[in-house]
Tab-separated table of C-alpha atoms in Angstrom:
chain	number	residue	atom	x	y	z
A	851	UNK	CA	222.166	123.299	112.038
A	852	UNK	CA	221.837	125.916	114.741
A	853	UNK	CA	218.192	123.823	116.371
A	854	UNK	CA	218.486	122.563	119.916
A	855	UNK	CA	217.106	119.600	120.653
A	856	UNK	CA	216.314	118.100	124.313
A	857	UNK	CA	217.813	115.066	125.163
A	858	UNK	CA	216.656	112.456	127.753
A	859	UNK	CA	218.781	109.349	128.422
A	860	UNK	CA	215.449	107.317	128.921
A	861	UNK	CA	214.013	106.026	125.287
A	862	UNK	CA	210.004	106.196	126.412
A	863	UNK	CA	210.944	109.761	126.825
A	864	UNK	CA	208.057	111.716	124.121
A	865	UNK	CA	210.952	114.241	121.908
A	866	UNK	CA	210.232	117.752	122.752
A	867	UNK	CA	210.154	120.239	119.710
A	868	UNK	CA	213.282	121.228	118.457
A	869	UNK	CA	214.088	125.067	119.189
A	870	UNK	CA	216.173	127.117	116.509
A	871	UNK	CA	219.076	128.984	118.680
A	872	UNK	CA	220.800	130.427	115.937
A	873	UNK	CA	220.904	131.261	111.910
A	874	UNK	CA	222.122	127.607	110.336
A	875	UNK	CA	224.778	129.790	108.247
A	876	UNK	CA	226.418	131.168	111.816
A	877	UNK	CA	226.104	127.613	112.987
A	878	UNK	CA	227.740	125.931	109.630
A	879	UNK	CA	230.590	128.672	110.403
A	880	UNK	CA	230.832	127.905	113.978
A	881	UNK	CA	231.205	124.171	112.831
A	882	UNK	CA	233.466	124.440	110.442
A	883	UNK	CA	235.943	126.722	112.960
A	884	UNK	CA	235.524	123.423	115.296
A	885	UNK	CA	236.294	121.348	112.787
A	886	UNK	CA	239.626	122.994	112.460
A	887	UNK	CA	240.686	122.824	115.920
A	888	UNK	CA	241.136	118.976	115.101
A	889	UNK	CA	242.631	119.211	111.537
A	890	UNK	CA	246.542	119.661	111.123
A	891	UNK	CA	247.955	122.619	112.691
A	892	UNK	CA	244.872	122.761	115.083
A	893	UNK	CA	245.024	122.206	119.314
A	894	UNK	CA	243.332	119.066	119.025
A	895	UNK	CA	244.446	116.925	116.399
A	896	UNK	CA	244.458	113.912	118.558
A	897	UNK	CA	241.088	113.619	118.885
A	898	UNK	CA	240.538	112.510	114.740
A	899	UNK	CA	238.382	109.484	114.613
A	900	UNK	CA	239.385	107.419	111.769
A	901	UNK	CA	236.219	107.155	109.032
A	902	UNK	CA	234.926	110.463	110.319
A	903	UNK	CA	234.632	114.503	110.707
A	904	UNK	CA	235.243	115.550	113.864
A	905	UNK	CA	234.397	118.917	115.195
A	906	UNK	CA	235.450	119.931	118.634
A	907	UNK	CA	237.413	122.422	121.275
A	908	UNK	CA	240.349	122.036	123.721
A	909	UNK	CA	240.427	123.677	127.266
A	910	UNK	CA	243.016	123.879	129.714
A	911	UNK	CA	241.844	124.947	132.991
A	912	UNK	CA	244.215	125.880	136.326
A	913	UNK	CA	241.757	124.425	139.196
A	914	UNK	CA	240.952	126.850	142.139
A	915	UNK	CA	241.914	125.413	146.122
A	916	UNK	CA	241.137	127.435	148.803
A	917	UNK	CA	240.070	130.165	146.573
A	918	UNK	CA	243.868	130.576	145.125
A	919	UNK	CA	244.944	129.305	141.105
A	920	UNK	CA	247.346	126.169	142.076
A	921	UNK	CA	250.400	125.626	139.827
A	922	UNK	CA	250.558	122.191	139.470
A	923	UNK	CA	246.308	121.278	139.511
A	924	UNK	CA	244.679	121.610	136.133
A	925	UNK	CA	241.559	120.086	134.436
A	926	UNK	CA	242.319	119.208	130.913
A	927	UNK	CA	239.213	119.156	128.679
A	928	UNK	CA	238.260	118.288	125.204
A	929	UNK	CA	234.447	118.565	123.755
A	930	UNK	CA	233.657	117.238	120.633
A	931	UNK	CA	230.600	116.274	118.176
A	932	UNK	CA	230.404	113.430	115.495
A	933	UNK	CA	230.041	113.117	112.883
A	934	UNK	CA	229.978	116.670	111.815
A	935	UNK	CA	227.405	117.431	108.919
A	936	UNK	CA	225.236	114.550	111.109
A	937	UNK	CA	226.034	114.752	114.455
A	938	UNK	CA	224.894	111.750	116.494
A	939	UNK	CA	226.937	112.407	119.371
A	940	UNK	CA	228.401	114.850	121.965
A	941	UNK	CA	231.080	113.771	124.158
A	942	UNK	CA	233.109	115.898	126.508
A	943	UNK	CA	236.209	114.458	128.081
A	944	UNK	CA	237.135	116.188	131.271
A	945	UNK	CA	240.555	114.779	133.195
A	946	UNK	CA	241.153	116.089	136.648
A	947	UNK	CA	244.671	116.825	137.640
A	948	UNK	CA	246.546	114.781	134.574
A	949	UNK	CA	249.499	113.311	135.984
A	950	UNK	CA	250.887	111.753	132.857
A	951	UNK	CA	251.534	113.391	128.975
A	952	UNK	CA	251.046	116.743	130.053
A	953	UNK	CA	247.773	118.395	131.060
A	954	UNK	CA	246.717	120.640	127.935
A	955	UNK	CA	242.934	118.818	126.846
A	956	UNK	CA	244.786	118.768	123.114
A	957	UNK	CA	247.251	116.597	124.350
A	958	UNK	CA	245.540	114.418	127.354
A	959	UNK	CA	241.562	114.234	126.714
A	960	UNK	CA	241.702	114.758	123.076
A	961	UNK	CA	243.090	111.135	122.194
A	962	UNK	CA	240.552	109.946	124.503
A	963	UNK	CA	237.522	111.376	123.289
A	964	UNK	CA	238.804	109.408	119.633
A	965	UNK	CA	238.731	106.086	121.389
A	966	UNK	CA	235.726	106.723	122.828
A	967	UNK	CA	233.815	108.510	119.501
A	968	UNK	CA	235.522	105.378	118.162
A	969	UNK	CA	233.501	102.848	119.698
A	970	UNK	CA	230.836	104.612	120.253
A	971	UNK	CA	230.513	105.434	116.207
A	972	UNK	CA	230.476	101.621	115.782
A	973	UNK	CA	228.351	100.212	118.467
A	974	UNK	CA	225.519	103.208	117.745
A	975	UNK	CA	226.370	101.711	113.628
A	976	UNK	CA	226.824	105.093	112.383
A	977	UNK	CA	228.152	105.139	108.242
A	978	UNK	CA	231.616	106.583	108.219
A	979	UNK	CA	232.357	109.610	106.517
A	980	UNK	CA	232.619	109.594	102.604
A	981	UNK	CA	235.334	112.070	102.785
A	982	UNK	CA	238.680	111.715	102.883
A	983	UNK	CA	240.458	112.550	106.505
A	984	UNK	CA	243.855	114.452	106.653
A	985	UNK	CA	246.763	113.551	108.494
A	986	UNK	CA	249.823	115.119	107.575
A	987	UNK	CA	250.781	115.063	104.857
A	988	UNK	CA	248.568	111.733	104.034
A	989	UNK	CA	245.370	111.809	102.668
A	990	UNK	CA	243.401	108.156	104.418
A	991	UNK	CA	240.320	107.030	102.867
A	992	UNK	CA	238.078	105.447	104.859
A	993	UNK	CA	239.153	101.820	103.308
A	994	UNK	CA	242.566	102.618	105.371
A	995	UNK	CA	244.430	103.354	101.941
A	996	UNK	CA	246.827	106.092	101.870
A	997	UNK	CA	247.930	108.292	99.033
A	998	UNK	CA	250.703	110.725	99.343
A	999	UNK	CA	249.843	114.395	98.495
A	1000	UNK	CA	252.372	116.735	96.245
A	1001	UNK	CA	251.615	119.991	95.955
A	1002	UNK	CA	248.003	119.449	96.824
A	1003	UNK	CA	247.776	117.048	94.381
A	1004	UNK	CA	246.680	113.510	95.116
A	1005	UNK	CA	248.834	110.920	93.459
């Protein structure tokens, strides 16, 4: 809601106060934008994470040898947060020089930021999302149901 907060990987680490970086209504916008880089039609719609919102951003990167852009070396990167209105975790995905599937971070890091948010969802027992995911032209619940849509309609 647009408040840093410092993290620390050690838990007897004392929380330091949260500092406000920006107005909560830019970052609500700024949210929602991410959120639609992984809905349909965005760049990374392989990152979804069945159960919840995911907000995040692709990159695709040539790397830099010898102080010259190769053609063939590229770092393929995906970022995301999850859940969205909660967010309980940040996990960036960075692949160095893909070699299979491509190397556009929509395509090779995105899919495996959502087996990672995945687990990591579970094991840190964070409540799905009550909202229903979109994929396609499916609408899943989080039960794993599916329910075909028709002119926006849910049927």
């Amino acid at each position: 809601d647009g408040i840093r907060k410092e993290i620390s990987i050690l838990r007897d680490s004392p929380p330091a106060e949260p500092v406000r970086v920006m107005h909560s209504a830019v970052s609500r916008k700024v949210s929602a934008m991410l959120e639609d880089v992984v809905k349909t039609g965005g760049t990374g719609t392989r990152a979804a994470t069945k159960g919840y919102r995911i907000a995040g951003k692709t990159g695709t990167a040539k790397k830099v040898k010898q102080g010259v852009y190769e053609d063939d070396a590229y770092l393929a990167v995906f970022c995301g947060i999850a859940p969205v209105e909660n967010p309980k975790v940040v996990i960036a995905i960075v692949i160095d020089e893909p070699k299979k599937h491509g190397y556009y971070g929509g395509v090779v890091s995105a899919p495996v930021f959502s087996g990672i948010a995945s687990r990591v969802l579970r094991y840190l027992d964070v409540a799905p999302d009550g909202e229903i995911m979109h994929a396609g032209n499916q609408l899943m619940l989080n039960a794993g149901a599916t329910k075909k849509v028709i002119d926006e309609k849910v049927i």
